[in-house]
Amino acid sequence: MPILKFIARRLGLGLLTIFAVSVLIFLVTQAFPSDPAQAILGRETTPEALDALRQELGLYRPAITQFSSWLFDIVRGDIGKSFVTQMPLSEYIAPRVGNSLFLMVVGAAFSIPISIAVGAFSALRRDKTFDKTTSTVSLVLAAVPEFVMGTGLILLLSTSVFHVLPAITLIDAGQAPWSDLSGIVLPVLTLVLAVTPYVSRTMRASMIEMLESDYVEMARLKGMSERTVLVRHALPNALGPVFQVIALNLAYLAGGTVIVERLFNFPGIGSALADSVRARDLPAIQFLTLMIAGVYVLMNLLADVATVIATPRLRTSLK
Amino acid sequence: MSEGLRIVDLRLDVEATGNDIVDQVTISIAKGKVLALVGESGSGKTTVGLAVLGHTRRGVSINCGQVYCGDTEILSLTESDQRKARGHLVSYVPQDPSSSLNPALRIGLQLREVLEAHNFGSSDEARKSRIREMMEEVLLPTDDDYLRRYPHQLSGGQQQRVGLAMAFACRPSVIVLDEPTTGLDVSTQAHVLATIRQMTSKHGVAALYITHDLAVVADIADEVAVLYAGRVVEQGVVKDIFTNPAHPYTRHLVAAAPDISGKKEVVGLSGRAPSPGKRPVGCAFASRCELATPECQDSFPKEVAMSASHHVRCIKVGQVAPVLLASKGASNVRDQGSPVLEIKGVDAGYSGVTVVHDVSLTIRKGECLALVGESGSGKTTVSRAIGGLHREWTGTMVFNNVELQRIARQRSPENRRGIQYVFQNPYGSLNPRRTVGDSISRPLAIIGTDKSEASKAVLDVLEKVNLPGSYANKYPDQLSGGERQRVAIARALVSKPDVLVCDEVTSALDVLVQAAIVDLLSDLRKNLGLAMLFVTHNLPLVRSIADEVAVMSEGRIVEFGPAESVIGDPQQAYTKSLIMATPSIERSMR
């Protein structure tokens, strides 16, 4: 199967990318001015205690040894202990991954269909009222940073104007996120509003290109119904370029939502990352960053595979 | 004679401005006959063709007129009835099959959906057998594996056959063919034309064949309508149009068309047709017409009947412009110049695969050598290697007694100056952000000519290519295609080359412009003693411009000799088949 070979090749490249990222992460964290031992023990401590802890953490080993043992542990599935709590990191991170995944899935479940529908419909109604309205709204939404948008939504729906939704998520990390659905409405809404403009604008541009294409004109000249023209001829070809944008946005939803999670106090990996940075919890920072990088690589891989499968010319030229 | 298609007084406008794109178009075609709608780019021929199916492109609207396909008037039908008529009563074959077939759908599905949309055939089985029947008629394989292919797995000729099968699938009574063979090689073109001819007469279909290629017209059409600036200026049976053209524009078209059957000096014409919104009240051709008098500008000329089947809209009917009367016989009596560029035993390839084998050529001072062949024959690879644009080649090239390095960057400034390249597409080869003057003087800046001298040189070469000096300050998008190609030639001339490599330089241009460029190149060759390598797939043109011809096929030179003898009396089977496949006005009129 050429497609499996293709996936294997891309997977290999993806692993290489992640390795490169791991080197980068390690170098950056090495360059941190703060001393992990100092960070753990606080200011009131003795040099002996510091020395002992550094010894224990292996901070005296050469950088290359530290790096390889860190990476080797991760590959083995041991992501280490938190500097701060001394608990295994996996216990801290696992539920948060679940929460973020839930946020991503719910966000994607709304934003992708909405943005594809809005984009396609704007293309059909090009330069008419619907298109002009959605274009303007998209541009405004894309221009507003999400913490402003989130704050605006809180003002609108939880505090100043209406009081219909809680301003923050009141679930614990260990609790299932769906146990308090009203608490995730605002974070999801913010994410949907942040992501939709990009995907819908790409969809609109792509769809317009397809609608102007020779083969869509030809389909009309063959007497195809408008429905067939759109659903069979225009839409599948228009989706190809959109996959890439969707993938980037999904990755963003999964890992890059630090600000949104922080704003709504949502216990996901975004807020976990923010907390770890504040606590100078190196192992947590390193692992979370690596994981987010992994999500980006995976999403791009999925998008490439989806594009290849959806494009016969690419699919048949695989060797 | 029963009527297949009748267009009456059709007018289409630019929606935004209300300016006419085409106006007063009245055409009728009998069943089983082919009428060629001839015109230059921008004349409105595709607009007319699409209107026959009740379709307009974005921003275009139908102002008035009727289109009868048999007894059905298309334009007054409701949207849904028009849809039913398209593909069923009247069908369309597009210009570029590679972009008109949906790349994501198998050809079998694309054929089947026409039948399904029009409820053709009572069952899936019946439709399947109809598809097989159609594939057979257009000489394509009928097996399921073939039908499961995607468009990109077919050659250009095969794609166009699928387009034809699609168009004929529901047995339409009218078919519109929009330049269906543009971009195909001559032998493929010959097959497609034969298929079209056979299918239209066999099924009694009235065909509107849109083209700018007069030789194809002579080959396939029964009647011709000549469109200029959106109006039909002359209409008649094909013989009338070619042997007795009455409109000055038609005369110019015929005079500009090179022909493979005889050596003919093509005559070009400057200027361009006025675009919608800039068209005069009177005859739109008057501004370019040698015969024009003030009356021509009063009103659009009434139709004059030359005979029952031959009509023309001109008040000067019967007069012929002197430029077309002056017989310019075979003029290039050439004295063997000294060799400027000799290439010996050149092999060239891409990533290790050799596609050009053992090519040897000699180009002499003042001589034009044509390198002809179909797409994929390796002719462009050879010319790029000569120009120093292609890295992968072996063999020797000697230019003015100096052996040339592989790529331009390794060559001496003197060698780079001496060989200049003109590209096929003048729309892509000029930087849109530079003025014409900037583009032309760029090669001079590289060799370090000072500014005032460079601007003098720019004016000088602009004059050589017959453009006013004021063009130096224009940008490419302010120029027509022909003018751009002149600028590209001027840019090549500015460094005073010895050899000019012209890679399909006229194939993106209309025939009148092509003739003017050919004329210009011939003059430059005579006046400046330039040696020229003219790369083309256009055999008739070779006869008009070249002294010697090298015919390439599958990377090898299969025949070489003086143009007259190679084309007039070919010795190799391949050359013979090429020449036989090339449509010819003279041959068709015999």
Short mmCIF file of C-alpha atoms in Angstrom, two decimals, chain A residues 126-127 212 214-215 217-218 220-225 232-233 237 312-313 315-316, chain B residues 55 57-58 83 86 92 99-100 102-104 110 113-114 117-118 150 152-153 166:
data_model
loop_
_atom_site.label_atom_id
_atom_site.label_comp_id
_atom_site.label_asym_id
_atom_site.label_seq_id
_atom_site.Cartn_x
_atom_site.Cartn_y
_atom_site.Cartn_z
CA ARG A 126 -20.00 36.45 -3.09
CA ASP A 127 -20.27 40.23 -2.65
CA GLU A 212 -14.58 29.94 -11.00
CA ASP A 214 -13.32 25.43 -15.69
CA TYR A 215 -14.68 22.14 -14.47
CA GLU A 217 -18.42 25.79 -15.36
CA MET A 218 -18.31 22.60 -17.41
CA ARG A 220 -23.08 23.59 -15.21
CA LEU A 221 -22.83 23.41 -18.99
CA LYS A 222 -23.49 19.68 -18.78
CA GLY A 223 -26.80 20.52 -17.13
CA MET A 224 -25.95 19.29 -13.65
CA SER A 225 -28.27 20.51 -10.91
CA ARG A 232 -19.91 16.82 -6.07
CA HIS A 233 -17.77 19.17 -8.11
CA ASN A 237 -11.93 20.14 -4.34
CA PRO A 312 -6.48 11.71 -6.72
CA ARG A 313 -3.57 13.28 -8.52
CA ARG A 315 -2.84 9.76 -4.28
CA THR A 316 -2.12 8.00 -7.55
CA HIS B 55 -24.83 30.61 -19.89
CA ARG B 57 -19.72 34.27 -17.17
CA ARG B 58 -19.67 36.41 -14.04
CA ARG B 83 -30.45 23.25 -17.23
CA ARG B 86 -27.71 21.93 -21.46
CA TYR B 92 -20.36 22.20 -25.01
CA SER B 99 -8.87 21.92 -16.56
CA SER B 100 -12.45 21.19 -17.61
CA ASN B 102 -12.92 17.49 -12.55
CA PRO B 103 -9.56 16.26 -11.24
CA ALA B 104 -11.18 14.53 -8.26
CA GLN B 110 -18.19 12.28 -15.17
CA GLU B 113 -23.58 11.92 -14.50
CA VAL B 114 -24.55 13.61 -17.77
CA ALA B 117 -28.88 14.27 -15.03
CA HIS B 118 -30.91 14.04 -18.23
CA TYR B 150 -8.80 10.01 -13.24
CA HIS B 152 -4.69 13.28 -15.03
CA GLN B 153 -4.03 9.68 -16.00
CA MET B 166 -19.51 13.70 -22.86
#
